[in-house]
Short mmCIF file of N, CA and C in Angstrom, two decimals:
data_model
loop_
_atom_site.label_atom_id
_atom_site.label_comp_id
_atom_site.label_asym_id
_atom_site.label_seq_id
_atom_site.Cartn_x
_atom_site.Cartn_y
_atom_site.Cartn_z
N ALA A 191 92.79 145.50 153.56
CA ALA A 191 91.85 145.90 154.58
C ALA A 191 91.07 144.70 155.12
N ALA A 192 90.96 143.62 154.34
CA ALA A 192 90.21 142.45 154.79
C ALA A 192 91.12 141.40 155.41
N PHE A 193 92.31 141.23 154.88
CA PHE A 193 93.17 140.16 155.37
C PHE A 193 93.84 140.46 156.71
N PRO A 194 94.47 141.61 156.91
CA PRO A 194 95.20 141.84 158.17
C PRO A 194 94.36 141.69 159.45
N PRO A 195 93.10 142.11 159.48
CA PRO A 195 92.34 141.93 160.73
C PRO A 195 91.99 140.47 161.04
N ALA A 196 91.99 139.61 160.04
CA ALA A 196 91.55 138.24 160.25
C ALA A 196 92.43 137.47 161.23
N PRO A 197 93.76 137.49 161.09
CA PRO A 197 94.57 136.79 162.10
C PRO A 197 94.39 137.35 163.51
N PHE A 198 94.22 138.66 163.62
CA PHE A 198 93.97 139.28 164.93
C PHE A 198 92.64 138.77 165.51
N ALA A 199 91.61 138.79 164.68
CA ALA A 199 90.30 138.33 165.14
C ALA A 199 90.32 136.83 165.43
N HIS A 200 91.18 136.11 164.75
CA HIS A 200 91.31 134.67 165.00
C HIS A 200 91.88 134.42 166.40
N ARG A 201 92.79 135.26 166.83
CA ARG A 201 93.42 135.11 168.15
C ARG A 201 92.49 135.55 169.29
N SER A 202 91.76 136.62 169.07
CA SER A 202 90.83 137.10 170.10
C SER A 202 89.46 137.21 169.45
N SER A 203 88.50 136.54 170.02
CA SER A 203 87.21 136.37 169.34
C SER A 203 86.30 137.58 169.35
N TRP A 204 86.54 138.59 170.18
CA TRP A 204 85.58 139.69 170.27
C TRP A 204 85.44 140.50 168.99
N PRO A 205 86.47 140.76 168.15
CA PRO A 205 86.21 141.58 166.95
C PRO A 205 85.60 140.79 165.79
N ARG A 206 85.54 139.48 165.91
CA ARG A 206 85.08 138.65 164.80
C ARG A 206 83.65 138.97 164.38
N THR A 207 82.72 138.91 165.29
CA THR A 207 81.31 139.10 164.97
C THR A 207 81.00 140.52 164.49
N PRO A 208 81.46 141.57 165.15
CA PRO A 208 81.17 142.92 164.63
C PRO A 208 81.73 143.15 163.24
N ARG A 209 82.93 142.63 162.98
CA ARG A 209 83.53 142.81 161.65
C ARG A 209 82.75 142.04 160.60
N LEU A 210 82.33 140.82 160.92
CA LEU A 210 81.51 140.05 159.98
C LEU A 210 80.18 140.74 159.72
N ALA A 211 79.58 141.31 160.76
CA ALA A 211 78.31 142.01 160.59
C ALA A 211 78.48 143.25 159.72
N ALA A 212 79.52 144.03 159.98
CA ALA A 212 79.75 145.25 159.20
C ALA A 212 80.02 144.95 157.74
N THR A 213 80.88 143.98 157.49
CA THR A 213 81.17 143.64 156.09
C THR A 213 79.98 142.96 155.43
N GLY A 214 79.19 142.25 156.23
CA GLY A 214 77.99 141.61 155.69
C GLY A 214 76.96 142.61 155.23
N ILE A 215 76.82 143.70 155.97
CA ILE A 215 75.88 144.76 155.56
C ILE A 215 76.33 145.36 154.24
N LEU A 216 77.62 145.63 154.12
CA LEU A 216 78.14 146.17 152.86
C LEU A 216 77.93 145.18 151.71
N TYR A 217 78.17 143.91 151.99
CA TYR A 217 78.09 142.88 150.95
C TYR A 217 76.66 142.66 150.45
N THR A 218 75.68 142.82 151.33
CA THR A 218 74.30 142.57 150.93
C THR A 218 73.63 143.76 150.26
N THR A 219 74.29 144.91 150.26
CA THR A 219 73.74 146.08 149.57
C THR A 219 73.82 145.84 148.06
N PRO A 220 72.72 145.98 147.34
CA PRO A 220 72.77 145.79 145.89
C PRO A 220 73.78 146.74 145.24
N SER A 221 74.50 146.24 144.25
CA SER A 221 75.61 147.00 143.68
C SER A 221 75.17 148.33 143.05
N LEU A 222 74.10 148.32 142.28
CA LEU A 222 73.66 149.58 141.67
C LEU A 222 73.22 150.58 142.74
N ALA A 223 72.54 150.10 143.78
CA ALA A 223 72.13 150.99 144.86
C ALA A 223 73.36 151.56 145.56
N PHE A 224 74.36 150.72 145.78
CA PHE A 224 75.60 151.16 146.42
C PHE A 224 76.27 152.24 145.58
N PHE A 225 76.32 152.03 144.26
CA PHE A 225 76.91 153.02 143.36
C PHE A 225 76.17 154.36 143.48
N PHE A 226 74.86 154.30 143.40
CA PHE A 226 74.08 155.53 143.41
C PHE A 226 74.07 156.22 144.78
N LEU A 227 74.17 155.46 145.86
CA LEU A 227 74.26 156.07 147.19
C LEU A 227 75.56 156.85 147.37
N LEU A 228 76.60 156.47 146.66
CA LEU A 228 77.89 157.14 146.79
C LEU A 228 78.04 158.39 145.92
N ILE A 229 77.18 158.55 144.95
CA ILE A 229 77.31 159.70 144.03
C ILE A 229 77.35 161.03 144.78
N PRO A 230 76.50 161.28 145.79
CA PRO A 230 76.61 162.56 146.50
C PRO A 230 77.94 162.74 147.23
N VAL A 231 78.59 161.63 147.59
CA VAL A 231 79.83 161.72 148.36
C VAL A 231 81.05 161.81 147.44
N THR A 232 81.11 160.92 146.45
CA THR A 232 82.31 160.83 145.60
C THR A 232 82.11 161.37 144.19
N GLY A 233 80.88 161.71 143.84
CA GLY A 233 80.61 162.22 142.50
C GLY A 233 80.50 161.10 141.48
N ILE A 234 80.31 161.49 140.24
CA ILE A 234 80.19 160.51 139.17
C ILE A 234 81.58 160.20 138.66
N GLY A 235 81.86 158.92 138.47
CA GLY A 235 83.16 158.54 137.93
C GLY A 235 83.73 157.29 138.56
N ARG A 236 85.01 157.12 138.33
CA ARG A 236 85.71 155.90 138.71
C ARG A 236 85.76 155.69 140.22
N ASP A 237 85.93 156.75 141.00
CA ASP A 237 86.00 156.61 142.46
C ASP A 237 84.72 155.99 143.03
N THR A 238 83.60 156.39 142.47
CA THR A 238 82.32 155.86 142.92
C THR A 238 82.21 154.37 142.61
N ALA A 239 82.89 153.90 141.60
CA ALA A 239 82.88 152.47 141.28
C ALA A 239 83.86 151.70 142.16
N ILE A 240 84.99 152.29 142.47
CA ILE A 240 86.04 151.58 143.21
C ILE A 240 85.63 151.28 144.64
N VAL A 241 84.96 152.20 145.29
CA VAL A 241 84.59 152.02 146.70
C VAL A 241 83.68 150.80 146.89
N PRO A 242 82.57 150.64 146.17
CA PRO A 242 81.75 149.44 146.37
C PRO A 242 82.46 148.16 145.94
N LEU A 243 83.25 148.23 144.88
CA LEU A 243 83.95 147.02 144.45
C LEU A 243 84.91 146.54 145.53
N ALA A 244 85.58 147.46 146.18
CA ALA A 244 86.48 147.09 147.29
C ALA A 244 85.66 146.61 148.49
N ALA A 245 84.54 147.25 148.76
CA ALA A 245 83.72 146.86 149.91
C ALA A 245 83.16 145.45 149.75
N TYR A 246 82.79 145.07 148.53
CA TYR A 246 82.25 143.73 148.31
C TYR A 246 83.29 142.65 148.58
N THR A 247 84.55 142.94 148.37
CA THR A 247 85.58 141.92 148.60
C THR A 247 85.88 141.73 150.08
N LEU A 248 85.59 142.72 150.92
CA LEU A 248 85.90 142.63 152.34
C LEU A 248 85.28 141.40 152.99
N GLN A 249 83.99 141.21 152.80
CA GLN A 249 83.28 140.09 153.43
C GLN A 249 83.85 138.76 152.96
N ILE A 250 84.06 138.62 151.67
CA ILE A 250 84.51 137.35 151.12
C ILE A 250 85.91 136.99 151.62
N ILE A 251 86.83 137.93 151.53
CA ILE A 251 88.21 137.65 151.92
C ILE A 251 88.31 137.47 153.44
N TYR A 252 87.65 138.31 154.20
CA TYR A 252 87.71 138.19 155.66
C TYR A 252 87.13 136.87 156.12
N ARG A 253 85.95 136.52 155.63
CA ARG A 253 85.28 135.29 156.05
C ARG A 253 86.11 134.06 155.68
N ASN A 254 86.64 134.03 154.46
CA ASN A 254 87.42 132.86 154.04
C ASN A 254 88.74 132.76 154.81
N THR A 255 89.35 133.89 155.12
CA THR A 255 90.59 133.85 155.92
C THR A 255 90.28 133.31 157.31
N MET A 256 89.19 133.78 157.89
CA MET A 256 88.80 133.27 159.22
C MET A 256 88.50 131.77 159.16
N LEU A 257 87.77 131.33 158.15
CA LEU A 257 87.46 129.91 158.02
C LEU A 257 88.73 129.08 157.84
N GLY A 258 89.63 129.58 157.01
CA GLY A 258 90.89 128.86 156.80
C GLY A 258 91.67 128.71 158.09
N LEU A 259 91.77 129.77 158.86
CA LEU A 259 92.49 129.72 160.13
C LEU A 259 91.78 128.83 161.15
N ASP A 260 90.45 128.88 161.14
CA ASP A 260 89.68 128.04 162.07
C ASP A 260 89.80 126.56 161.73
N ASN A 261 90.00 126.24 160.45
CA ASN A 261 90.05 124.84 160.03
C ASN A 261 91.43 124.19 160.13
N VAL A 262 92.41 124.93 160.62
CA VAL A 262 93.74 124.32 160.82
C VAL A 262 93.60 123.31 161.95
N PRO A 263 94.04 122.09 161.71
CA PRO A 263 93.90 121.06 162.76
C PRO A 263 94.64 121.45 164.04
N SER A 264 93.97 121.22 165.16
CA SER A 264 94.59 121.55 166.44
C SER A 264 95.84 120.69 166.67
N SER A 265 95.89 119.51 166.07
CA SER A 265 97.07 118.67 166.21
C SER A 265 98.30 119.33 165.59
N ALA A 266 98.11 120.05 164.50
CA ALA A 266 99.24 120.74 163.87
C ALA A 266 99.72 121.88 164.76
N LYS A 267 98.79 122.60 165.37
CA LYS A 267 99.17 123.69 166.27
C LYS A 267 99.85 123.15 167.52
N GLU A 268 99.34 122.05 168.06
CA GLU A 268 99.95 121.45 169.25
C GLU A 268 101.34 120.91 168.95
N ALA A 269 101.52 120.35 167.77
CA ALA A 269 102.85 119.86 167.38
C ALA A 269 103.84 121.02 167.30
N ALA A 270 103.38 122.14 166.75
CA ALA A 270 104.24 123.33 166.68
C ALA A 270 104.57 123.85 168.07
N ARG A 271 103.58 123.85 168.96
CA ARG A 271 103.83 124.27 170.33
C ARG A 271 104.85 123.33 171.01
N GLY A 272 104.71 122.04 170.74
CA GLY A 272 105.64 121.07 171.29
C GLY A 272 107.05 121.26 170.78
N MET A 273 107.19 121.83 169.59
CA MET A 273 108.52 122.10 169.03
C MET A 273 109.07 123.44 169.52
N GLY A 274 108.30 124.14 170.35
CA GLY A 274 108.78 125.39 170.93
C GLY A 274 108.42 126.63 170.16
N TYR A 275 107.50 126.54 169.20
CA TYR A 275 107.09 127.72 168.45
C TYR A 275 106.29 128.66 169.34
N THR A 276 106.48 129.96 169.13
CA THR A 276 105.66 130.97 169.80
C THR A 276 104.34 131.08 169.05
N ASP A 277 103.39 131.81 169.63
CA ASP A 277 102.09 131.99 168.97
C ASP A 277 102.26 132.65 167.60
N ARG A 278 103.16 133.62 167.53
CA ARG A 278 103.40 134.31 166.26
C ARG A 278 103.99 133.34 165.22
N GLN A 279 104.92 132.51 165.63
CA GLN A 279 105.51 131.53 164.72
C GLN A 279 104.48 130.51 164.27
N ILE A 280 103.61 130.11 165.18
CA ILE A 280 102.55 129.16 164.81
C ILE A 280 101.65 129.79 163.76
N LEU A 281 101.31 131.05 163.94
CA LEU A 281 100.46 131.74 162.96
C LEU A 281 101.13 131.76 161.59
N TRP A 282 102.38 132.24 161.53
CA TRP A 282 103.04 132.44 160.24
C TRP A 282 103.59 131.17 159.61
N LYS A 283 104.01 130.21 160.43
CA LYS A 283 104.65 129.02 159.87
C LYS A 283 103.74 127.80 159.80
N VAL A 284 102.62 127.83 160.51
CA VAL A 284 101.73 126.66 160.52
C VAL A 284 100.33 127.04 160.03
N GLU A 285 99.69 127.98 160.75
CA GLU A 285 98.29 128.26 160.46
C GLU A 285 98.07 128.89 159.08
N LEU A 286 98.79 129.96 158.78
CA LEU A 286 98.59 130.62 157.48
C LEU A 286 98.92 129.71 156.30
N PRO A 287 100.04 128.98 156.32
CA PRO A 287 100.28 128.06 155.19
C PRO A 287 99.18 127.00 155.03
N LEU A 288 98.68 126.48 156.15
CA LEU A 288 97.62 125.47 156.04
C LEU A 288 96.27 126.08 155.66
N ALA A 289 96.11 127.38 155.87
CA ALA A 289 94.86 128.07 155.52
C ALA A 289 94.85 128.58 154.08
N ILE A 290 95.96 128.47 153.38
CA ILE A 290 96.06 129.03 152.02
C ILE A 290 94.94 128.56 151.10
N PRO A 291 94.56 127.28 151.06
CA PRO A 291 93.48 126.90 150.14
C PRO A 291 92.19 127.68 150.36
N GLU A 292 91.78 127.88 151.61
CA GLU A 292 90.56 128.64 151.88
C GLU A 292 90.74 130.11 151.56
N ILE A 293 91.91 130.65 151.86
CA ILE A 293 92.17 132.07 151.58
C ILE A 293 92.14 132.31 150.08
N VAL A 294 92.78 131.44 149.31
CA VAL A 294 92.80 131.59 147.85
C VAL A 294 91.39 131.38 147.28
N ALA A 295 90.62 130.48 147.87
CA ALA A 295 89.24 130.29 147.41
C ALA A 295 88.46 131.60 147.57
N GLY A 296 88.65 132.28 148.68
CA GLY A 296 88.00 133.58 148.89
C GLY A 296 88.47 134.62 147.89
N LEU A 297 89.78 134.63 147.63
CA LEU A 297 90.31 135.57 146.64
C LEU A 297 89.73 135.29 145.26
N ARG A 298 89.60 134.02 144.91
CA ARG A 298 89.04 133.68 143.59
C ARG A 298 87.62 134.19 143.46
N VAL A 299 86.80 133.96 144.46
CA VAL A 299 85.41 134.43 144.43
C VAL A 299 85.38 135.96 144.38
N ALA A 300 86.20 136.60 145.20
CA ALA A 300 86.21 138.06 145.26
C ALA A 300 86.63 138.67 143.93
N ILE A 301 87.66 138.13 143.32
CA ILE A 301 88.15 138.72 142.07
C ILE A 301 87.19 138.47 140.92
N VAL A 302 86.66 137.27 140.81
CA VAL A 302 85.73 136.98 139.71
C VAL A 302 84.45 137.81 139.86
N SER A 303 83.94 137.94 141.09
CA SER A 303 82.73 138.75 141.26
C SER A 303 83.02 140.23 141.02
N THR A 304 84.21 140.69 141.38
CA THR A 304 84.57 142.09 141.13
C THR A 304 84.65 142.38 139.65
N VAL A 305 85.22 141.46 138.88
CA VAL A 305 85.29 141.65 137.42
C VAL A 305 83.88 141.74 136.85
N ALA A 306 82.98 140.90 137.34
CA ALA A 306 81.61 140.92 136.82
C ALA A 306 80.87 142.19 137.24
N ILE A 307 80.97 142.56 138.51
CA ILE A 307 80.24 143.74 138.99
C ILE A 307 80.81 145.03 138.40
N ALA A 308 82.09 145.03 138.07
CA ALA A 308 82.71 146.24 137.51
C ALA A 308 82.06 146.67 136.20
N THR A 309 81.42 145.75 135.51
CA THR A 309 80.76 146.13 134.26
C THR A 309 79.58 147.07 134.51
N LEU A 310 79.06 147.07 135.74
CA LEU A 310 77.94 147.96 136.07
C LEU A 310 78.39 149.39 136.33
N ALA A 311 79.69 149.61 136.42
CA ALA A 311 80.21 150.96 136.68
C ALA A 311 79.85 151.93 135.57
N VAL A 312 79.44 151.44 134.43
CA VAL A 312 79.06 152.32 133.33
C VAL A 312 77.89 153.23 133.72
N PHE A 313 77.03 152.75 134.62
CA PHE A 313 75.85 153.52 135.00
C PHE A 313 76.16 154.74 135.86
N ILE A 314 77.38 154.81 136.40
CA ILE A 314 77.75 155.96 137.21
C ILE A 314 78.99 156.65 136.62
N GLY A 315 79.21 156.44 135.34
CA GLY A 315 80.31 157.10 134.65
C GLY A 315 81.67 156.51 134.96
N GLY A 316 81.70 155.24 135.39
CA GLY A 316 82.96 154.59 135.72
C GLY A 316 83.68 154.00 134.54
N GLY A 317 83.02 153.94 133.39
CA GLY A 317 83.65 153.40 132.18
C GLY A 317 83.83 151.90 132.25
N GLY A 318 84.89 151.41 131.63
CA GLY A 318 85.17 149.98 131.61
C GLY A 318 84.44 149.26 130.50
N LEU A 319 84.46 147.94 130.59
CA LEU A 319 83.82 147.13 129.56
C LEU A 319 82.30 147.24 129.58
N GLY A 320 81.74 147.72 130.68
CA GLY A 320 80.31 147.94 130.75
C GLY A 320 79.84 148.92 129.69
N THR A 321 80.72 149.83 129.30
CA THR A 321 80.39 150.80 128.25
C THR A 321 80.09 150.07 126.94
N GLN A 322 80.91 149.07 126.64
CA GLN A 322 80.70 148.31 125.41
C GLN A 322 79.48 147.40 125.52
N ILE A 323 79.25 146.86 126.71
CA ILE A 323 78.10 145.95 126.89
C ILE A 323 76.79 146.73 126.85
N TYR A 324 76.73 147.83 127.57
CA TYR A 324 75.50 148.61 127.61
C TYR A 324 75.32 149.37 126.30
N GLY A 325 76.38 149.96 125.80
CA GLY A 325 76.36 150.62 124.50
C GLY A 325 75.38 151.77 124.39
N GLY A 326 75.05 152.39 125.50
CA GLY A 326 74.13 153.53 125.44
C GLY A 326 72.72 153.11 125.09
N GLY A 327 72.40 151.85 125.25
CA GLY A 327 71.06 151.37 124.95
C GLY A 327 70.87 150.98 123.50
N ASN A 328 71.87 151.20 122.65
CA ASN A 328 71.77 150.86 121.23
C ASN A 328 72.30 149.44 121.02
N LEU A 329 71.39 148.48 120.97
CA LEU A 329 71.78 147.08 120.82
C LEU A 329 71.36 146.52 119.46
N THR A 330 71.31 147.37 118.43
CA THR A 330 70.90 146.89 117.12
C THR A 330 71.97 146.01 116.48
N PHE A 331 73.23 146.27 116.77
CA PHE A 331 74.32 145.45 116.25
C PHE A 331 75.15 144.98 117.43
N PRO A 332 74.83 143.79 118.00
CA PRO A 332 75.39 143.40 119.29
C PRO A 332 76.79 142.78 119.25
N THR A 333 77.54 142.96 118.18
CA THR A 333 78.88 142.38 118.13
C THR A 333 79.75 142.91 119.26
N SER A 334 79.70 144.21 119.52
CA SER A 334 80.52 144.78 120.59
C SER A 334 80.10 144.22 121.96
N VAL A 335 78.83 143.92 122.11
CA VAL A 335 78.35 143.34 123.36
C VAL A 335 78.96 141.96 123.55
N PHE A 336 78.93 141.14 122.50
CA PHE A 336 79.50 139.79 122.60
C PHE A 336 81.00 139.82 122.83
N ILE A 337 81.68 140.73 122.18
CA ILE A 337 83.13 140.84 122.37
C ILE A 337 83.45 141.29 123.79
N ALA A 338 82.73 142.28 124.29
CA ALA A 338 82.97 142.77 125.66
C ALA A 338 82.65 141.68 126.68
N LEU A 339 81.55 140.96 126.46
CA LEU A 339 81.22 139.86 127.38
C LEU A 339 82.30 138.78 127.35
N ALA A 340 82.79 138.47 126.16
CA ALA A 340 83.86 137.47 126.04
C ALA A 340 85.12 137.93 126.78
N ILE A 341 85.43 139.21 126.67
CA ILE A 341 86.61 139.75 127.37
C ILE A 341 86.42 139.65 128.87
N VAL A 342 85.23 139.98 129.36
CA VAL A 342 84.95 139.89 130.80
C VAL A 342 85.11 138.44 131.27
N VAL A 343 84.53 137.51 130.53
CA VAL A 343 84.63 136.09 130.90
C VAL A 343 86.09 135.63 130.87
N LEU A 344 86.81 136.01 129.82
CA LEU A 344 88.22 135.61 129.72
C LEU A 344 89.07 136.22 130.84
N MET A 345 88.78 137.47 131.19
CA MET A 345 89.50 138.10 132.31
C MET A 345 89.23 137.35 133.61
N ALA A 346 87.97 137.04 133.86
CA ALA A 346 87.61 136.33 135.09
C ALA A 346 88.28 134.96 135.12
N MET A 347 88.27 134.27 133.99
CA MET A 347 88.91 132.95 133.93
C MET A 347 90.42 133.05 134.11
N ALA A 348 91.04 134.06 133.52
CA ALA A 348 92.49 134.24 133.65
C ALA A 348 92.88 134.50 135.11
N PHE A 349 92.13 135.37 135.79
CA PHE A 349 92.41 135.63 137.20
C PHE A 349 92.20 134.37 138.04
N HIS A 350 91.13 133.65 137.73
CA HIS A 350 90.82 132.42 138.46
C HIS A 350 91.94 131.40 138.29
N ILE A 351 92.37 131.18 137.07
CA ILE A 351 93.44 130.23 136.81
C ILE A 351 94.76 130.71 137.42
N GLY A 352 95.03 132.01 137.33
CA GLY A 352 96.24 132.55 137.93
C GLY A 352 96.29 132.31 139.43
N LEU A 353 95.16 132.49 140.09
CA LEU A 353 95.12 132.24 141.53
C LEU A 353 95.25 130.76 141.86
N LEU A 354 94.67 129.90 141.03
CA LEU A 354 94.85 128.46 141.25
C LEU A 354 96.32 128.07 141.11
N LEU A 355 97.00 128.66 140.12
CA LEU A 355 98.43 128.38 139.96
C LEU A 355 99.24 128.92 141.12
N ALA A 356 98.89 130.09 141.60
CA ALA A 356 99.57 130.66 142.77
C ALA A 356 99.36 129.76 143.99
N GLN A 357 98.15 129.26 144.16
CA GLN A 357 97.86 128.36 145.27
C GLN A 357 98.70 127.08 145.15
N ARG A 358 98.79 126.55 143.96
CA ARG A 358 99.58 125.33 143.74
C ARG A 358 101.05 125.59 144.08
N PHE A 359 101.55 126.77 143.72
CA PHE A 359 102.93 127.13 144.01
C PHE A 359 103.15 127.30 145.51
N LEU A 360 102.17 127.93 146.19
CA LEU A 360 102.30 128.21 147.62
C LEU A 360 102.05 126.99 148.51
N THR A 361 101.42 125.97 147.96
CA THR A 361 101.13 124.76 148.75
C THR A 361 101.68 123.54 148.03
N PRO A 362 102.99 123.40 147.96
CA PRO A 362 103.56 122.26 147.23
C PRO A 362 103.22 120.91 147.84
N TRP A 363 102.91 120.87 149.14
CA TRP A 363 102.56 119.61 149.78
C TRP A 363 101.22 119.05 149.30
N ARG A 364 100.39 119.87 148.68
CA ARG A 364 99.09 119.41 148.19
C ARG A 364 99.17 118.82 146.79
N LYS A 365 100.30 118.96 146.11
CA LYS A 365 100.44 118.44 144.74
C LYS A 365 100.35 116.93 144.69
N ALA A 366 100.71 116.29 145.76
CA ALA A 366 100.72 114.82 145.78
C ALA A 366 99.30 114.24 145.73
N ARG A 367 98.30 115.02 146.08
CA ARG A 367 96.92 114.54 146.03
C ARG A 367 96.45 114.38 144.60
N THR A 368 95.81 113.28 144.32
CA THR A 368 95.22 113.06 143.00
C THR A 368 93.75 112.70 143.18
N ALA A 369 92.99 112.95 142.14
CA ALA A 369 91.55 112.70 142.22
C ALA A 369 91.21 111.25 142.12
#
């Protein structure tokens, strides 16, 4: 829902600002408030957790995709035009591949923040690791809290590293760069 509109908005500038504004409003809504605002609509449970978690990723992925496409050097696009590429070919063969680092950066932020915010789903009956962290308010023996927190951190790190590896695979021309 966040990625497909970005190339369209990149080509024609009119949908860019309204889409950024709409996703920005969703993104700035506090997560617990968002959860509780949805209870009358979706009820208590997993669905009420999924909707805000998906909504929070819209702004991050859309904005980073737009930035990635905007940062493609015009010289690369002009070279593709000089080779006879159509606008569609330029998008798929030049712009999107060169925008991958920014797109993956957005995905990394979106996924890591989603893993973290998902722990709050316990407050609306969404379950998950938040159940172990919150523990019903009984924190006299916090071993389960530490284990659940460690799992959340390890999950976030695993997704982060997985996306970095995917980016490295998708952009082999960037491997030659060294620090």
